[in-house]
mmCIF file with all atom_site columns, C-alpha atoms in Angstrom:
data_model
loop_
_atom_site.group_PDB
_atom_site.id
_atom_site.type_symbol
_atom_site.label_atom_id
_atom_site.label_alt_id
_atom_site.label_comp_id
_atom_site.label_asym_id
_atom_site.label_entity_id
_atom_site.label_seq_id
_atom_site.pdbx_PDB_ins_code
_atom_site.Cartn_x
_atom_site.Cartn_y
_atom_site.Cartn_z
_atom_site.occupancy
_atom_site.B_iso_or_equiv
_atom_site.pdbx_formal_charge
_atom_site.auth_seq_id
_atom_site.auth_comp_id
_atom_site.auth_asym_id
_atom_site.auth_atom_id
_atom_site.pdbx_PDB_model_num
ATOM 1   C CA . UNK A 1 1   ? -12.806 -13.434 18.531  1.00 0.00 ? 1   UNK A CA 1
ATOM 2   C CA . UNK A 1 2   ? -16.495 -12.870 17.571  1.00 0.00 ? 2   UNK A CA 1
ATOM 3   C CA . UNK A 1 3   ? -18.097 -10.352 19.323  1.00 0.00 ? 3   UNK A CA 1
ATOM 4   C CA . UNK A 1 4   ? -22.465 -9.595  18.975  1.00 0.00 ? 4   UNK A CA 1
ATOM 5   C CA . UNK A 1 5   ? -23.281 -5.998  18.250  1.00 0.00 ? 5   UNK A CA 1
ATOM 6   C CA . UNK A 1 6   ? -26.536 -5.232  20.338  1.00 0.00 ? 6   UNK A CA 1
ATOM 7   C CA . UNK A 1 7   ? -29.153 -3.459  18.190  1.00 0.00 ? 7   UNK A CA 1
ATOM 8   C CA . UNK A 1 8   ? -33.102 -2.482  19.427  1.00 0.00 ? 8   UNK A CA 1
ATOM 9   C CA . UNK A 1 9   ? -34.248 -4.888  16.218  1.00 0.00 ? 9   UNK A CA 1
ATOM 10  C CA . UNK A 1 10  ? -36.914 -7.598  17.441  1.00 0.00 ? 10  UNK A CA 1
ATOM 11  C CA . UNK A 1 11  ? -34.940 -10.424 19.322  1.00 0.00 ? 11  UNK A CA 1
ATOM 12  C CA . UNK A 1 12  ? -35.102 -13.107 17.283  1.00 0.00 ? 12  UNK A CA 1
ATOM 13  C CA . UNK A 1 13  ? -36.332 -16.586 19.184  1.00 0.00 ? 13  UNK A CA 1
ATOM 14  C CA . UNK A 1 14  ? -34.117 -18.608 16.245  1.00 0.00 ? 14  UNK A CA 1
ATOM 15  C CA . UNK A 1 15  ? -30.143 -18.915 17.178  1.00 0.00 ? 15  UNK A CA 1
ATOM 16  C CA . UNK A 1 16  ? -28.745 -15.995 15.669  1.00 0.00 ? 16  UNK A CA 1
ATOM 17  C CA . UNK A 1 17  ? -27.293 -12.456 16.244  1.00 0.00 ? 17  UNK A CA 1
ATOM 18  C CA . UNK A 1 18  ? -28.447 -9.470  13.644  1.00 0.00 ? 18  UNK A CA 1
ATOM 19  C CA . UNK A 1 19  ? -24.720 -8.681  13.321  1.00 0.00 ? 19  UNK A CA 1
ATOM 20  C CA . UNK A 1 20  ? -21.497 -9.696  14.359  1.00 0.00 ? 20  UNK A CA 1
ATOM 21  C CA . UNK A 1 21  ? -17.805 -8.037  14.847  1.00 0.00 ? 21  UNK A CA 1
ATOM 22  C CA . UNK A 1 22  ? -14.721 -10.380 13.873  1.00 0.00 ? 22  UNK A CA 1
ATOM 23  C CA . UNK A 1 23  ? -11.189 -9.642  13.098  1.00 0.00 ? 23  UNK A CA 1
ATOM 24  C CA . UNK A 1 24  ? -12.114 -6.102  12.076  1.00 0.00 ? 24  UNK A CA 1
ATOM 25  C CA . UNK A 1 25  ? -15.403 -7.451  10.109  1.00 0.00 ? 25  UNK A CA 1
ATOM 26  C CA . UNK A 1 26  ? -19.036 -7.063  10.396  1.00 0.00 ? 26  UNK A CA 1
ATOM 27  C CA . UNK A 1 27  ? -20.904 -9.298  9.500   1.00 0.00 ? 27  UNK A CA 1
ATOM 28  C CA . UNK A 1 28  ? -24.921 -9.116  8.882   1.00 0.00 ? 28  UNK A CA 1
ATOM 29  C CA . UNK A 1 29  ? -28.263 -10.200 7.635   1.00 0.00 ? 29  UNK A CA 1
ATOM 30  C CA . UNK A 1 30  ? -31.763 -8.125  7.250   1.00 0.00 ? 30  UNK A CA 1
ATOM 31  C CA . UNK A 1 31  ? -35.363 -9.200  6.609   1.00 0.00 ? 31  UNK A CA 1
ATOM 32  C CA . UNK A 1 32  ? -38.145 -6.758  6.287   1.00 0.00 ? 32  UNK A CA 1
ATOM 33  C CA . UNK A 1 33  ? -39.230 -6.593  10.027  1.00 0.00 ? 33  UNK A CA 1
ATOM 34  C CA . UNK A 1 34  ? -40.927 -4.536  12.403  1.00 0.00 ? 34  UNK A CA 1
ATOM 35  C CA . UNK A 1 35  ? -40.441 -3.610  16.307  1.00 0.00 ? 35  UNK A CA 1
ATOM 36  C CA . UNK A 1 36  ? -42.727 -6.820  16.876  1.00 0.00 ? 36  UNK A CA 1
ATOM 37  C CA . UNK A 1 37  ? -40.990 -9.570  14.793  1.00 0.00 ? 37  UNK A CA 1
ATOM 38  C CA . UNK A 1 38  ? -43.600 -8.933  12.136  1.00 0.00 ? 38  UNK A CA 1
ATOM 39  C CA . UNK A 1 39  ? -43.368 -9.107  8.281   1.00 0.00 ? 39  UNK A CA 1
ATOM 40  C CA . UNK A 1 40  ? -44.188 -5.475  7.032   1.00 0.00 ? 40  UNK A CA 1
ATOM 41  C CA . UNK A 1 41  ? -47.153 -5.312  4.910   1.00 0.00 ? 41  UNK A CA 1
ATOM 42  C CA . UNK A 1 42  ? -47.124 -2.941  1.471   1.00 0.00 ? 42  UNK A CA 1
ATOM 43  C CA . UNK A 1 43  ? -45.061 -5.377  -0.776  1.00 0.00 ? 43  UNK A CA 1
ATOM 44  C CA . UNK A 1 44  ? -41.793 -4.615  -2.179  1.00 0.00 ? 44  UNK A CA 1
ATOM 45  C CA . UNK A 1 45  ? -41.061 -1.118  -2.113  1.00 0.00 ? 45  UNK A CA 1
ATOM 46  C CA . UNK A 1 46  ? -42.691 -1.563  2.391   1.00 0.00 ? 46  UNK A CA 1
ATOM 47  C CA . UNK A 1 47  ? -40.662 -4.274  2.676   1.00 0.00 ? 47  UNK A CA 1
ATOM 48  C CA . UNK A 1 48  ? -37.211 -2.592  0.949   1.00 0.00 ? 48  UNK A CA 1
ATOM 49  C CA . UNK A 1 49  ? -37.409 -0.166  3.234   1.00 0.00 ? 49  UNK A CA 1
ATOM 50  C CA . UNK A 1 50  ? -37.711 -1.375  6.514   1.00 0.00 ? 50  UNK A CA 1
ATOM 51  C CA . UNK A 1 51  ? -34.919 -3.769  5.698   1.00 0.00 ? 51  UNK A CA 1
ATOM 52  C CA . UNK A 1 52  ? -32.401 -0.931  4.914   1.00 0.00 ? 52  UNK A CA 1
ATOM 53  C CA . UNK A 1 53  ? -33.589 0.928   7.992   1.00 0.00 ? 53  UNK A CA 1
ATOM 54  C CA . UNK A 1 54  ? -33.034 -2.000  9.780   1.00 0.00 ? 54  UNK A CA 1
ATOM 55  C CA . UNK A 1 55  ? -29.933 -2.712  8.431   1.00 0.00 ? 55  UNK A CA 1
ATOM 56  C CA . UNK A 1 56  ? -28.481 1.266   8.820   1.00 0.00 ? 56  UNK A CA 1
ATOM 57  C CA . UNK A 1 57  ? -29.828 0.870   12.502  1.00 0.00 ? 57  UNK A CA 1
ATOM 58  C CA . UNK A 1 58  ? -27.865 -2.109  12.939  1.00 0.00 ? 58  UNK A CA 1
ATOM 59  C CA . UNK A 1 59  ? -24.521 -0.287  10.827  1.00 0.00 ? 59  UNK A CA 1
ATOM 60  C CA . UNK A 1 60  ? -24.675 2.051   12.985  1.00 0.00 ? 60  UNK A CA 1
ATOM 61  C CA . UNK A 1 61  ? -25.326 0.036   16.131  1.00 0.00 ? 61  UNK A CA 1
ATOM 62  C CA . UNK A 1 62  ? -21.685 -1.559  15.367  1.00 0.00 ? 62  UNK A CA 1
ATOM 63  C CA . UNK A 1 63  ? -19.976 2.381   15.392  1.00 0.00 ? 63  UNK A CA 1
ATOM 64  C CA . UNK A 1 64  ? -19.864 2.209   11.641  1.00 0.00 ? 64  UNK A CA 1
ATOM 65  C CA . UNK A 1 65  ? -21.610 4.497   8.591   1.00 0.00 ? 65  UNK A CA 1
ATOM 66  C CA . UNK A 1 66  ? -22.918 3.066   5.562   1.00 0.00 ? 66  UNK A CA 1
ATOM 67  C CA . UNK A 1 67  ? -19.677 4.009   3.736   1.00 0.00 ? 67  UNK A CA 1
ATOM 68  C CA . UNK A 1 68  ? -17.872 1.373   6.032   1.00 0.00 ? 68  UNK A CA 1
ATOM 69  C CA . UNK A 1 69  ? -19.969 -1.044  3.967   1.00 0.00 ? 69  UNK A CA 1
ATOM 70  C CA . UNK A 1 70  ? -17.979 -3.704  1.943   1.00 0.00 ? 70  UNK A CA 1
ATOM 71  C CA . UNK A 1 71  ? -20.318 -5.689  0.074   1.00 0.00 ? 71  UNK A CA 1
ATOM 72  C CA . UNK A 1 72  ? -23.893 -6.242  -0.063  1.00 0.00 ? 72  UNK A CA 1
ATOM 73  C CA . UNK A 1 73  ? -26.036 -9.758  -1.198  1.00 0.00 ? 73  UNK A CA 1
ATOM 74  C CA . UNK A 1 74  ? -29.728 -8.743  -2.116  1.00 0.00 ? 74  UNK A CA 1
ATOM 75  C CA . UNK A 1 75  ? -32.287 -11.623 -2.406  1.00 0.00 ? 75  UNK A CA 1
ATOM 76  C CA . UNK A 1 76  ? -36.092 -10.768 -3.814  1.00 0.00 ? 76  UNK A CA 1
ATOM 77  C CA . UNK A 1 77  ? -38.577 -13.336 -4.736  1.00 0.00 ? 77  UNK A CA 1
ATOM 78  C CA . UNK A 1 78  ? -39.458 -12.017 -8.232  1.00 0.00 ? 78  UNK A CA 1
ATOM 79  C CA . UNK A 1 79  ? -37.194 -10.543 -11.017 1.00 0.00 ? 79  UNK A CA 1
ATOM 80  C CA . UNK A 1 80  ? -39.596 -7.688  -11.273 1.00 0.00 ? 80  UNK A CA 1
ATOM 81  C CA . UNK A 1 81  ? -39.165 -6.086  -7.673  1.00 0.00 ? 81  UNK A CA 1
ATOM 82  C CA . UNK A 1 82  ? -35.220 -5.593  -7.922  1.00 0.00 ? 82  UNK A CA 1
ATOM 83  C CA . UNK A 1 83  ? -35.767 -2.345  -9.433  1.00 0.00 ? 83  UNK A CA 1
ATOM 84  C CA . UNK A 1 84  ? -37.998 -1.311  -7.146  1.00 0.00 ? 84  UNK A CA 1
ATOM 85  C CA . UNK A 1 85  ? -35.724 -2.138  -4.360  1.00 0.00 ? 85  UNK A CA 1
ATOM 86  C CA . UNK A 1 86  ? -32.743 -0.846  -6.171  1.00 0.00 ? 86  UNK A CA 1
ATOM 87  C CA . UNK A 1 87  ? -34.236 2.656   -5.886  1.00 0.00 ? 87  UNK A CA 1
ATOM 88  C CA . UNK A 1 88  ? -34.898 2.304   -2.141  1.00 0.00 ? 88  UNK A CA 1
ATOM 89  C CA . UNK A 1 89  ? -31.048 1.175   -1.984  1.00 0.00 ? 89  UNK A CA 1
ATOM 90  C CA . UNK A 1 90  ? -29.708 3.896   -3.992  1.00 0.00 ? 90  UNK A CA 1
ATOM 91  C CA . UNK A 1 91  ? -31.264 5.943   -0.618  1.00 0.00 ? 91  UNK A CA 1
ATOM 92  C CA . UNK A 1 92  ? -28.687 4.353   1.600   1.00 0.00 ? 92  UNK A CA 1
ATOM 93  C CA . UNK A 1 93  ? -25.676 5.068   -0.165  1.00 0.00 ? 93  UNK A CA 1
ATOM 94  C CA . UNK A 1 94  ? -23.408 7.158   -1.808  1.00 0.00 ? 94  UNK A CA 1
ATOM 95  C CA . UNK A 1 95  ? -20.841 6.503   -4.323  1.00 0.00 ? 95  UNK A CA 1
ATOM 96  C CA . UNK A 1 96  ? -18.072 4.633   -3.660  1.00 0.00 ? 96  UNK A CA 1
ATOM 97  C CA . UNK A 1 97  ? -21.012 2.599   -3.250  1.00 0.00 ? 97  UNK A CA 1
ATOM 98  C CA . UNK A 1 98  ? -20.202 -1.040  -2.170  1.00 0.00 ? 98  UNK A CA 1
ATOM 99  C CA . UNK A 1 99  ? -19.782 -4.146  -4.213  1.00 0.00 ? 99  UNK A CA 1
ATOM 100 C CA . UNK A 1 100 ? -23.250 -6.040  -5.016  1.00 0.00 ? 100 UNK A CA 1
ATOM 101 C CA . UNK A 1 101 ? -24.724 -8.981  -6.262  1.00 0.00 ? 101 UNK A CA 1
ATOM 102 C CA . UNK A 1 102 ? -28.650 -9.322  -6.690  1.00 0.00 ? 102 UNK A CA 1
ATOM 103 C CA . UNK A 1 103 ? -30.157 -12.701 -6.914  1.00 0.00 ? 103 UNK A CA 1
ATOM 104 C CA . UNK A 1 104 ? -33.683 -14.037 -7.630  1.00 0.00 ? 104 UNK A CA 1
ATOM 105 C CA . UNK A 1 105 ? -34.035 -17.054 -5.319  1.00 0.00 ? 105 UNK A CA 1
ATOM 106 C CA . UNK A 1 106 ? -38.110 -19.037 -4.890  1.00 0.00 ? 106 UNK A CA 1
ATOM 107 C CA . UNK A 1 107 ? -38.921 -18.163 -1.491  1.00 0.00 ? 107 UNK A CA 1
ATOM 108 C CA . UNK A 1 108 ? -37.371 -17.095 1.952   1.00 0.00 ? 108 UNK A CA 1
ATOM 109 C CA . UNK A 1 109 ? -37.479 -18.263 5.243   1.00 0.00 ? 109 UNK A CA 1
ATOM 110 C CA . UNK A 1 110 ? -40.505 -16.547 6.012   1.00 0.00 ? 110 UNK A CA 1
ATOM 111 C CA . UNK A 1 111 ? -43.307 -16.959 2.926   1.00 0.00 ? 111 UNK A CA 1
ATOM 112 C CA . UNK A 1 112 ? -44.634 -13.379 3.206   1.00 0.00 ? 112 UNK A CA 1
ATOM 113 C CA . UNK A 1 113 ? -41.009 -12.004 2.983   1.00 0.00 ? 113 UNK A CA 1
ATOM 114 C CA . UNK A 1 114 ? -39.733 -10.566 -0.610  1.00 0.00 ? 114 UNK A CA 1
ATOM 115 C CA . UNK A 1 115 ? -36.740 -9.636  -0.013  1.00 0.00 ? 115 UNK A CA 1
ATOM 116 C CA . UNK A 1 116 ? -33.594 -10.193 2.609   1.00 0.00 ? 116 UNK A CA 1
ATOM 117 C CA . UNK A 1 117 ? -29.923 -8.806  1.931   1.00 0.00 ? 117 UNK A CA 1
ATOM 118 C CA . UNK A 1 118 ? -26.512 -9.915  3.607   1.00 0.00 ? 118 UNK A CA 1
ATOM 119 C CA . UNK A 1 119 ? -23.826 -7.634  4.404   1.00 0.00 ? 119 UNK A CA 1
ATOM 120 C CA . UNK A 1 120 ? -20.151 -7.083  5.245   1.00 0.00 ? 120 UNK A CA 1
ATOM 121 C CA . UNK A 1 121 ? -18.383 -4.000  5.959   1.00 0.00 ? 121 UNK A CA 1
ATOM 122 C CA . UNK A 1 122 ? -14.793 -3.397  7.361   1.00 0.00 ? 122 UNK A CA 1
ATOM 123 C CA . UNK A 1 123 ? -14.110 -1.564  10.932  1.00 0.00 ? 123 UNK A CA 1
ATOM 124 C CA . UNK A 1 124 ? -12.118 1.399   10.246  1.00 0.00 ? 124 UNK A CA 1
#
């Protein structure tokens, strides 16, 4: 059974949840925005950070820590800003830090976004 976890993120008007519980999973996806829906401004390093605090707001929303976290999927527009946005990561976590993969993809769903991440951690 799928279950929503209810977060104070910007309610999306596009069919979705922030983050769902199933079988002892959560399951999650972040973009870089604000209390109002809105793209942050400030480019990478702006836009990094409000989609960690976003997605630790929403961890923690579900009763978990980051160190519940499984795996994480990082998406930026440019090969240039992942170390930029590694260093806001490295923020988040502590070692044993999760499994990762980065990739450089052409756009988003929203043109002025740079970056987006998926997520999965396990319920303890």
């Amino acid at each position: 059974m799928k279950t929503a976890v209810k977060t104070n993120l910007f309610a999306s008007k596009a069919p979705l949840e922030w983050a769902v519980m199933a079988n002892g999973q959560f399951y999650t996806a972040q973009i870089p925005i604000d209390g109002e829906g809105k793209v942050v401004d400030g480019g990478i390093e702006a836009q990094a950070r409000q989609t960690m605090d976003n997605f630790k707001h929403t961890v923690e929303a579900a009763g978990l820590t980051m160190a519940d976290v499984t795996q994480v999927l990082i998406y930026v527009t440019a090969r240039d800003q992942l170390p930029v946005f590694n260093k806001v990561y490295a923020e988040y976590f502590d070692a044993p830090y999760p499994n990762r993969a980065a990739m450089i993809v052409v756009g988003l769903a929203r043109e002025e976004m740079l970056c987006e991440i998926v997520a999965y951690a396990a319920q303890p």
